[in-house]
């Protein structure tokens, strides 16, 4: 592979070395910072005796006597396990245990601790999990948002514990707001309560103390940890806003928090994490030049084709690329990847195989790349110092954008679909004919006379379709009535008044 270096090649740095750009998420976090968790607070500094006394009283006890007995055993085991760790407070013991690093797989750690002390973990582990939730609700310790977002604590148990002991009025009001909200499903309300309980567990306080930064931190952490798009985020924010939490300066909805207007050319290009800083800066400058003549959607589409479909693809397969003057083999491989994509096909035997299929919109990328190269060539005549070093032959030839071939292929695909559907046309036509021969009854406007005994009147379909009715075949020819004549005369008579 041969790649000619540009005058700016010395500015090429790997992705890790790029100066950090203020993304929209970073701007939102700076505007609305999350609450920090202090190292010490009154609850975590309680002694063992004070903690045991607190947890043995309502609201941390259970109503059922048998369940409460097991619950007490679980609390004793959790407190014993924490005290075995180095530190001075319950929070320090929690951090020193290593349970945060285990995430959702923390149970084997306590199980191993029980085995080392000769205690069977079969029946103890369920009560240990419930007791740990109670300890968190009592604010003896505050787990990290990452640990909670990973599902380390059963959220249903945590919600019930928080709603019973920490903030019963707040959870009840939040539940009522969700029930009264228009178009909000019960599942979204349940998710809102779970997220509220997670924030209370991590930050302390009540529902009213939740801030916009707490919401952003939890949602971003859940998206990263769970690796999927989060549902119900708008409902979660809206219900908290209606509740009166989030602070006085909080925007009305989550969209105003996350999306602060249109992205700049820098933000549009930086979405793709380009390694070569020189090419990245060139693409940003190019977008700035084109921006006055384009609407935002067109500018965003242009950044996608140039930043992702073109240069990011080049860098992924040729990490040393730092110039627009690409070798023929690099160009050929890029075009092949642009024209095709992988598609999984299920055969008659049920086996799934991956095959290459043509991308229907690949010409959009080729068109934008060719225009990019031609624009640089033209602009270099006007400003050679700025654009001249980047002039290079276009990797896309004019004949590759020929529209006639595309039209022929499109017509071929349409003809192929038609041929595929021809075998089922007779049966479809038969069903349509059968449906057309079925007598229909039409809606009659209120106040109009009932003409059920009449067959269709001699008027146009668009004039009175509600006259159509089922008429027995043996009824014989229809005899005109005075009503028929009156309707017919009103339809065919010339309009009164001056003509057009």
GROMACS .gro file of C-alpha atoms in nm, residues 115-496:
model
  382
  115UNK     CA    1  -1.827  -2.096   5.382
  116UNK     CA    2  -1.503  -1.986   5.544
  117UNK     CA    3  -1.690  -1.950   5.873
  118UNK     CA    4  -1.860  -2.285   5.847
  119UNK     CA    5  -2.202  -2.142   5.766
  120UNK     CA    6  -2.422  -2.296   5.499
  121UNK     CA    7  -2.516  -2.038   5.239
  122UNK     CA    8  -2.816  -2.218   5.088
  123UNK     CA    9  -3.083  -2.043   5.294
  124UNK     CA   10  -2.869  -1.754   5.416
  125UNK     CA   11  -2.796  -1.585   5.082
  126UNK     CA   12  -3.159  -1.481   5.009
  127UNK     CA   13  -3.192  -1.319   5.352
  128UNK     CA   14  -2.848  -1.158   5.314
  129UNK     CA   15  -2.962  -0.986   4.993
  130UNK     CA   16  -3.277  -0.851   5.160
  131UNK     CA   17  -3.079  -0.740   5.465
  132UNK     CA   18  -2.822  -0.558   5.249
  133UNK     CA   19  -3.107  -0.361   5.090
  134UNK     CA   20  -3.225  -0.261   5.437
  135UNK     CA   21  -2.875  -0.147   5.534
  136UNK     CA   22  -2.864   0.069   5.220
  137UNK     CA   23  -3.208   0.214   5.295
  138UNK     CA   24  -3.092   0.308   5.644
  139UNK     CA   25  -2.804   0.507   5.486
  140UNK     CA   26  -2.532   0.318   5.664
  141UNK     CA   27  -2.362   0.298   5.325
  142UNK     CA   28  -2.415   0.433   4.974
  143UNK     CA   29  -2.321   0.209   4.678
  144UNK     CA   30  -2.195   0.365   4.357
  145UNK     CA   31  -2.427   0.440   4.068
  146UNK     CA   32  -2.236   0.187   3.854
  147UNK     CA   33  -2.295  -0.095   4.103
  148UNK     CA   34  -2.665  -0.015   4.131
  149UNK     CA   35  -2.714   0.033   3.755
  150UNK     CA   36  -2.564  -0.311   3.688
  151UNK     CA   37  -2.861  -0.466   3.867
  152UNK     CA   38  -2.659  -0.573   4.168
  153UNK     CA   39  -2.956  -0.500   4.393
  154UNK     CA   40  -3.300  -0.634   4.305
  155UNK     CA   41  -3.481  -0.316   4.215
  156UNK     CA   42  -3.826  -0.430   4.322
  157UNK     CA   43  -3.700  -0.505   4.673
  158UNK     CA   44  -3.510  -0.176   4.681
  159UNK     CA   45  -3.817   0.025   4.578
  160UNK     CA   46  -4.032  -0.136   4.845
  161UNK     CA   47  -3.765  -0.080   5.108
  162UNK     CA   48  -3.710   0.285   5.011
  163UNK     CA   49  -4.083   0.353   4.986
  164UNK     CA   50  -4.142   0.196   5.327
  165UNK     CA   51  -3.851   0.341   5.523
  166UNK     CA   52  -3.686   0.636   5.346
  167UNK     CA   53  -3.956   0.843   5.174
  168UNK     CA   54  -4.306   0.687   5.182
  169UNK     CA   55  -4.486   1.014   5.099
  170UNK     CA   56  -4.254   1.092   4.810
  171UNK     CA   57  -4.290   0.752   4.644
  172UNK     CA   58  -4.667   0.759   4.690
  173UNK     CA   59  -4.698   1.100   4.530
  174UNK     CA   60  -4.469   0.999   4.243
  175UNK     CA   61  -4.687   0.692   4.187
  176UNK     CA   62  -5.002   0.909   4.183
  177UNK     CA   63  -4.849   1.150   3.931
  178UNK     CA   64  -4.770   0.859   3.703
  179UNK     CA   65  -5.125   0.723   3.730
  180UNK     CA   66  -5.274   1.063   3.645
  181UNK     CA   67  -5.039   1.142   3.355
  182UNK     CA   68  -5.183   1.115   3.005
  183UNK     CA   69  -5.040   0.838   2.786
  184UNK     CA   70  -4.804   0.698   3.051
  185UNK     CA   71  -4.808   0.320   3.079
  186UNK     CA   72  -4.788   0.146   3.417
  187UNK     CA   73  -4.454  -0.006   3.317
  188UNK     CA   74  -4.305   0.341   3.269
  189UNK     CA   75  -4.425   0.441   3.617
  190UNK     CA   76  -4.264   0.131   3.767
  191UNK     CA   77  -3.938   0.214   3.590
  192UNK     CA   78  -3.956   0.569   3.726
  193UNK     CA   79  -3.994   0.441   4.083
  194UNK     CA   80  -3.700   0.204   4.036
  195UNK     CA   81  -3.475   0.479   3.905
  196UNK     CA   82  -3.577   0.707   4.187
  197UNK     CA   83  -3.488   0.436   4.439
  198UNK     CA   84  -3.146   0.387   4.274
  199UNK     CA   85  -3.066   0.757   4.301
  200UNK     CA   86  -3.173   0.766   4.667
  201UNK     CA   87  -2.957   0.463   4.740
  202UNK     CA   88  -2.651   0.620   4.574
  203UNK     CA   89  -2.690   0.983   4.680
  204UNK     CA   90  -2.902   0.972   4.996
  205UNK     CA   91  -3.192   1.200   5.080
  206UNK     CA   92  -3.546   1.183   4.945
  207UNK     CA   93  -3.723   1.216   4.610
  208UNK     CA   94  -3.740   1.594   4.651
  209UNK     CA   95  -3.360   1.610   4.675
  210UNK     CA   96  -3.296   1.455   4.330
  211UNK     CA   97  -3.123   1.693   4.089
  212UNK     CA   98  -3.097   1.710   3.710
  213UNK     CA   99  -2.735   1.598   3.736
  214UNK     CA  100  -2.839   1.288   3.932
  215UNK     CA  101  -3.082   1.196   3.656
  216UNK     CA  102  -2.824   1.245   3.379
  217UNK     CA  103  -2.562   1.044   3.568
  218UNK     CA  104  -2.795   0.750   3.625
  219UNK     CA  105  -2.927   0.740   3.267
  220UNK     CA  106  -2.580   0.760   3.113
  221UNK     CA  107  -2.446   0.495   3.350
  222UNK     CA  108  -2.735   0.260   3.274
  223UNK     CA  109  -2.683   0.304   2.900
  224UNK     CA  110  -2.311   0.221   2.933
  225UNK     CA  111  -2.343  -0.065   3.181
  226UNK     CA  112  -2.647  -0.232   3.027
  227UNK     CA  113  -2.531  -0.157   2.668
  228UNK     CA  114  -2.876  -0.081   2.534
  229UNK     CA  115  -3.105   0.214   2.476
  230UNK     CA  116  -3.295   0.311   2.786
  231UNK     CA  117  -3.675   0.331   2.775
  232UNK     CA  118  -3.897   0.564   2.974
  233UNK     CA  119  -3.634   0.835   3.024
  234UNK     CA  120  -3.863   1.122   2.923
  235UNK     CA  121  -4.138   0.997   3.155
  236UNK     CA  122  -3.889   0.964   3.441
  237UNK     CA  123  -3.772   1.324   3.401
  238UNK     CA  124  -4.122   1.466   3.347
  239UNK     CA  125  -4.267   1.303   3.658
  240UNK     CA  126  -3.979   1.428   3.870
  241UNK     CA  127  -4.030   1.777   3.727
  242UNK     CA  128  -4.400   1.766   3.809
  243UNK     CA  129  -4.313   1.637   4.154
  244UNK     CA  130  -4.116   1.956   4.221
  245UNK     CA  131  -3.772   1.797   4.236
  246UNK     CA  132  -3.475   1.877   4.007
  247UNK     CA  133  -3.437   2.237   4.127
  248UNK     CA  134  -3.583   2.571   4.025
  249UNK     CA  135  -3.368   2.615   3.714
  250UNK     CA  136  -3.444   2.271   3.572
  251UNK     CA  137  -3.565   2.260   3.208
  252UNK     CA  138  -3.917   2.135   3.153
  253UNK     CA  139  -3.816   1.819   2.971
  254UNK     CA  140  -3.514   1.599   2.917
  255UNK     CA  141  -3.477   1.704   2.553
  256UNK     CA  142  -3.392   2.059   2.659
  257UNK     CA  143  -3.122   1.920   2.888
  258UNK     CA  144  -2.959   1.685   2.639
  259UNK     CA  145  -2.995   1.865   2.308
  260UNK     CA  146  -2.871   2.221   2.320
  261UNK     CA  147  -2.949   2.321   1.961
  262UNK     CA  148  -2.786   2.198   1.642
  263UNK     CA  149  -2.442   2.039   1.643
  264UNK     CA  150  -2.148   2.241   1.519
  265UNK     CA  151  -1.927   2.107   1.237
  266UNK     CA  152  -1.670   2.006   1.501
  267UNK     CA  153  -1.930   1.805   1.691
  268UNK     CA  154  -2.062   1.644   1.374
  269UNK     CA  155  -1.716   1.519   1.273
  270UNK     CA  156  -1.600   1.430   1.625
  271UNK     CA  157  -1.883   1.177   1.653
  272UNK     CA  158  -1.664   0.938   1.454
  273UNK     CA  159  -1.338   0.965   1.650
  274UNK     CA  160  -1.105   1.013   1.354
  275UNK     CA  161  -0.738   0.934   1.427
  276UNK     CA  162  -0.575   1.170   1.180
  277UNK     CA  163  -0.611   1.517   1.326
  278UNK     CA  164  -0.509   1.687   0.999
  279UNK     CA  165  -0.787   1.519   0.799
  280UNK     CA  166  -1.030   1.577   1.085
  281UNK     CA  167  -0.954   1.952   1.075
  282UNK     CA  168  -0.988   1.953   0.696
  283UNK     CA  169  -1.335   1.795   0.714
  284UNK     CA  170  -1.440   2.049   0.979
  285UNK     CA  171  -1.319   2.338   0.761
  286UNK     CA  172  -1.498   2.189   0.460
  287UNK     CA  173  -1.826   2.166   0.651
  288UNK     CA  174  -1.788   2.526   0.764
  289UNK     CA  175  -1.748   2.637   0.404
  290UNK     CA  176  -2.054   2.444   0.294
  291UNK     CA  177  -2.267   2.529   0.597
  292UNK     CA  178  -2.412   2.865   0.476
  293UNK     CA  179  -2.560   2.701   0.165
  294UNK     CA  180  -2.701   2.388   0.335
  295UNK     CA  181  -2.982   2.319   0.576
  296UNK     CA  182  -2.893   2.132   0.894
  297UNK     CA  183  -3.013   1.790   0.775
  298UNK     CA  184  -2.805   1.819   0.459
  299UNK     CA  185  -2.502   1.925   0.660
  300UNK     CA  186  -2.550   1.633   0.897
  301UNK     CA  187  -2.583   1.392   0.604
  302UNK     CA  188  -2.267   1.533   0.446
  303UNK     CA  189  -2.072   1.483   0.769
  304UNK     CA  190  -2.197   1.123   0.785
  305UNK     CA  191  -2.084   1.036   0.434
  306UNK     CA  192  -1.744   1.207   0.460
  307UNK     CA  193  -1.667   1.137   0.825
  308UNK     CA  194  -1.805   0.786   0.873
  309UNK     CA  195  -1.865   0.621   0.538
  310UNK     CA  196  -1.543   0.757   0.385
  311UNK     CA  197  -1.258   0.851   0.616
  312UNK     CA  198  -1.349   0.646   0.924
  313UNK     CA  199  -1.375   0.340   0.699
  314UNK     CA  200  -1.033   0.421   0.548
  315UNK     CA  201  -0.876   0.455   0.893
  316UNK     CA  202  -1.027   0.132   1.021
  317UNK     CA  203  -0.862  -0.070   0.744
  318UNK     CA  204  -0.553   0.149   0.691
  319UNK     CA  205  -0.463   0.311   1.026
  320UNK     CA  206  -0.158   0.491   0.878
  321UNK     CA  207  -0.364   0.689   0.626
  322UNK     CA  208  -0.295   1.064   0.657
  323UNK     CA  209  -0.353   1.200   0.305
  324UNK     CA  210  -0.638   1.228   0.057
  325UNK     CA  211  -0.406   1.095  -0.215
  326UNK     CA  212  -0.493   0.727  -0.177
  327UNK     CA  213  -0.334   0.431  -0.352
  328UNK     CA  214  -0.543   0.244  -0.613
  329UNK     CA  215  -0.569  -0.071  -0.400
  330UNK     CA  216  -0.695   0.135  -0.103
  331UNK     CA  217  -0.954   0.303  -0.324
  332UNK     CA  218  -1.071  -0.025  -0.474
  333UNK     CA  219  -1.114  -0.193  -0.137
  334UNK     CA  220  -1.304   0.107   0.000
  335UNK     CA  221  -1.542   0.113  -0.295
  336UNK     CA  222  -1.611  -0.257  -0.256
  337UNK     CA  223  -1.696  -0.212   0.114
  338UNK     CA  224  -1.914   0.089   0.031
  339UNK     CA  225  -2.109  -0.093  -0.241
  340UNK     CA  226  -2.186  -0.406  -0.038
  341UNK     CA  227  -2.298  -0.503   0.309
  342UNK     CA  228  -2.339  -0.826   0.499
  343UNK     CA  229  -2.684  -0.981   0.514
  344UNK     CA  230  -2.790  -1.289   0.706
  345UNK     CA  231  -3.013  -1.523   0.501
  346UNK     CA  232  -3.211  -1.817   0.638
  347UNK     CA  233  -3.220  -2.111   0.398
  348UNK     CA  234  -3.499  -2.369   0.352
  349UNK     CA  235  -3.322  -2.599   0.595
  350UNK     CA  236  -3.325  -2.332   0.864
  351UNK     CA  237  -2.953  -2.262   0.847
  352UNK     CA  238  -2.847  -1.898   0.862
  353UNK     CA  239  -2.567  -1.788   0.632
  354UNK     CA  240  -2.405  -1.451   0.578
  355UNK     CA  241  -2.381  -1.315   0.226
  356UNK     CA  242  -2.283  -0.991   0.053
  357UNK     CA  243  -2.561  -0.778  -0.096
  358UNK     CA  244  -2.550  -0.444  -0.273
  359UNK     CA  245  -2.615  -0.126  -0.077
  360UNK     CA  246  -2.896   0.060  -0.252
  361UNK     CA  247  -2.775   0.404  -0.141
  362UNK     CA  248  -2.400   0.358  -0.190
  363UNK     CA  249  -2.402   0.612  -0.474
  364UNK     CA  250  -2.489   0.885  -0.220
  365UNK     CA  251  -2.152   0.832  -0.052
  366UNK     CA  252  -1.966   0.820  -0.383
  367UNK     CA  253  -2.135   1.142  -0.496
  368UNK     CA  254  -2.042   1.330  -0.178
  369UNK     CA  255  -1.682   1.210  -0.188
  370UNK     CA  256  -1.638   1.311  -0.552
  371UNK     CA  257  -1.791   1.653  -0.482
  372UNK     CA  258  -1.554   1.691  -0.184
  373UNK     CA  259  -1.246   1.631  -0.400
  374UNK     CA  260  -1.369   1.856  -0.681
  375UNK     CA  261  -1.452   2.136  -0.437
  376UNK     CA  262  -1.101   2.125  -0.294
  377UNK     CA  263  -0.956   2.147  -0.645
  378UNK     CA  264  -1.175   2.446  -0.733
  379UNK     CA  265  -1.117   2.627  -0.404
  380UNK     CA  266  -0.740   2.579  -0.437
  381UNK     CA  267  -0.747   2.815  -0.737
  382UNK     CA  268  -0.891   3.090  -0.516
  383UNK     CA  269  -0.700   3.015  -0.194
  384UNK     CA  270  -0.400   2.792  -0.272
  385UNK     CA  271  -0.240   2.838   0.067
  386UNK     CA  272  -0.540   2.693   0.249
  387UNK     CA  273  -0.672   2.426   0.013
  388UNK     CA  274  -0.382   2.360  -0.223
  389UNK     CA  275  -0.196   2.104  -0.004
  390UNK     CA  276  -0.506   1.882  -0.005
  391UNK     CA  277  -0.568   1.870  -0.379
  392UNK     CA  278  -0.565   1.511  -0.504
  393UNK     CA  279  -0.726   1.304  -0.781
  394UNK     CA  280  -1.080   1.204  -0.699
  395UNK     CA  281  -1.116   0.835  -0.609
  396UNK     CA  282  -1.460   0.835  -0.772
  397UNK     CA  283  -1.483   0.859  -1.151
  398UNK     CA  284  -1.768   1.038  -1.324
  399UNK     CA  285  -1.884   0.722  -1.503
  400UNK     CA  286  -1.935   0.552  -1.164
  401UNK     CA  287  -2.218   0.796  -1.097
  402UNK     CA  288  -2.396   0.724  -1.424
  403UNK     CA  289  -2.767   0.735  -1.356
  404UNK     CA  290  -2.889   0.520  -1.644
  405UNK     CA  291  -2.749   0.203  -1.493
  406UNK     CA  292  -2.919   0.281  -1.164
  407UNK     CA  293  -3.252   0.336  -1.337
  408UNK     CA  294  -3.222   0.009  -1.529
  409UNK     CA  295  -3.140  -0.181  -1.211
  410UNK     CA  296  -3.431  -0.019  -1.030
  411UNK     CA  297  -3.668  -0.118  -1.310
  412UNK     CA  298  -3.527  -0.470  -1.304
  413UNK     CA  299  -3.600  -0.498  -0.933
  414UNK     CA  300  -3.955  -0.371  -0.991
  415UNK     CA  301  -4.009  -0.623  -1.271
  416UNK     CA  302  -3.873  -0.901  -1.052
  417UNK     CA  303  -4.120  -0.815  -0.777
  418UNK     CA  304  -4.400  -0.816  -1.031
  419UNK     CA  305  -4.302  -1.161  -1.158
  420UNK     CA  306  -4.289  -1.292  -0.803
  421UNK     CA  307  -4.644  -1.175  -0.739
  422UNK     CA  308  -4.800  -1.292  -1.067
  423UNK     CA  309  -4.868  -1.650  -0.945
  424UNK     CA  310  -5.092  -1.525  -0.663
  425UNK     CA  311  -5.276  -1.272  -0.880
  426UNK     CA  312  -5.567  -1.506  -0.985
  427UNK     CA  313  -5.654  -1.598  -0.627
  428UNK     CA  314  -5.628  -1.233  -0.521
  429UNK     CA  315  -5.851  -1.130  -0.814
  430UNK     CA  316  -6.107  -1.396  -0.723
  431UNK     CA  317  -6.126  -1.269  -0.368
  432UNK     CA  318  -6.169  -0.913  -0.493
  433UNK     CA  319  -6.450  -1.017  -0.730
  434UNK     CA  320  -6.623  -1.208  -0.453
  435UNK     CA  321  -6.599  -0.910  -0.225
  436UNK     CA  322  -6.735  -0.678  -0.496
  437UNK     CA  323  -7.038  -0.901  -0.554
  438UNK     CA  324  -7.124  -0.909  -0.184
  439UNK     CA  325  -7.418  -0.672  -0.115
  440UNK     CA  326  -7.313  -0.379   0.102
  441UNK     CA  327  -7.503  -0.147   0.327
  442UNK     CA  328  -7.378   0.207   0.357
  443UNK     CA  329  -7.403   0.461   0.635
  444UNK     CA  330  -7.701   0.693   0.605
  445UNK     CA  331  -7.670   1.054   0.720
  446UNK     CA  332  -7.884   1.136   1.025
  447UNK     CA  333  -8.228   1.272   0.943
  448UNK     CA  334  -8.250   1.127   0.592
  449UNK     CA  335  -8.549   0.909   0.502
  450UNK     CA  336  -8.507   0.533   0.514
  451UNK     CA  337  -8.514   0.387   0.162
  452UNK     CA  338  -8.436   0.025   0.244
  453UNK     CA  339  -8.709  -0.104   0.009
  454UNK     CA  340  -8.557   0.068  -0.292
  455UNK     CA  341  -8.292  -0.057  -0.525
  456UNK     CA  342  -8.009   0.180  -0.628
  457UNK     CA  343  -8.148   0.507  -0.762
  458UNK     CA  344  -8.038   0.653  -1.096
  459UNK     CA  345  -7.786   0.893  -0.943
  460UNK     CA  346  -7.406   0.901  -0.950
  461UNK     CA  347  -7.209   0.702  -0.694
  462UNK     CA  348  -7.050   1.013  -0.554
  463UNK     CA  349  -7.390   1.178  -0.506
  464UNK     CA  350  -7.569   0.930  -0.283
  465UNK     CA  351  -7.373   0.612  -0.202
  466UNK     CA  352  -7.588   0.561   0.107
  467UNK     CA  353  -7.888   0.475  -0.117
  468UNK     CA  354  -7.726   0.143  -0.211
  469UNK     CA  355  -7.903  -0.145  -0.045
  470UNK     CA  356  -7.962  -0.512  -0.085
  471UNK     CA  357  -8.259  -0.589  -0.308
  472UNK     CA  358  -8.403  -0.941  -0.343
  473UNK     CA  359  -8.347  -1.088  -0.688
  474UNK     CA  360  -8.710  -1.213  -0.711
  475UNK     CA  361  -8.858  -0.871  -0.644
  476UNK     CA  362  -8.887  -0.793  -1.017
  477UNK     CA  363  -8.835  -0.463  -1.189
  478UNK     CA  364  -8.848  -0.156  -0.970
  479UNK     CA  365  -9.141   0.082  -1.013
  480UNK     CA  366  -9.037   0.449  -0.997
  481UNK     CA  367  -9.190   0.641  -0.707
  482UNK     CA  368  -9.251   1.013  -0.650
  483UNK     CA  369  -8.945   1.025  -0.428
  484UNK     CA  370  -8.733   0.893  -0.718
  485UNK     CA  371  -8.856   1.162  -0.952
  486UNK     CA  372  -8.797   1.438  -0.698
  487UNK     CA  373  -8.439   1.327  -0.628
  488UNK     CA  374  -8.364   1.282  -0.997
  489UNK     CA  375  -8.503   1.626  -1.087
  490UNK     CA  376  -8.299   1.794  -0.811
  491UNK     CA  377  -7.985   1.623  -0.944
  492UNK     CA  378  -8.027   1.696  -1.317
  493UNK     CA  379  -8.196   2.037  -1.316
  494UNK     CA  380  -7.988   2.343  -1.404
  495UNK     CA  381  -7.862   2.544  -1.108
  496UNK     CA  382  -8.044   2.864  -1.026
   0.00000   0.00000   0.00000
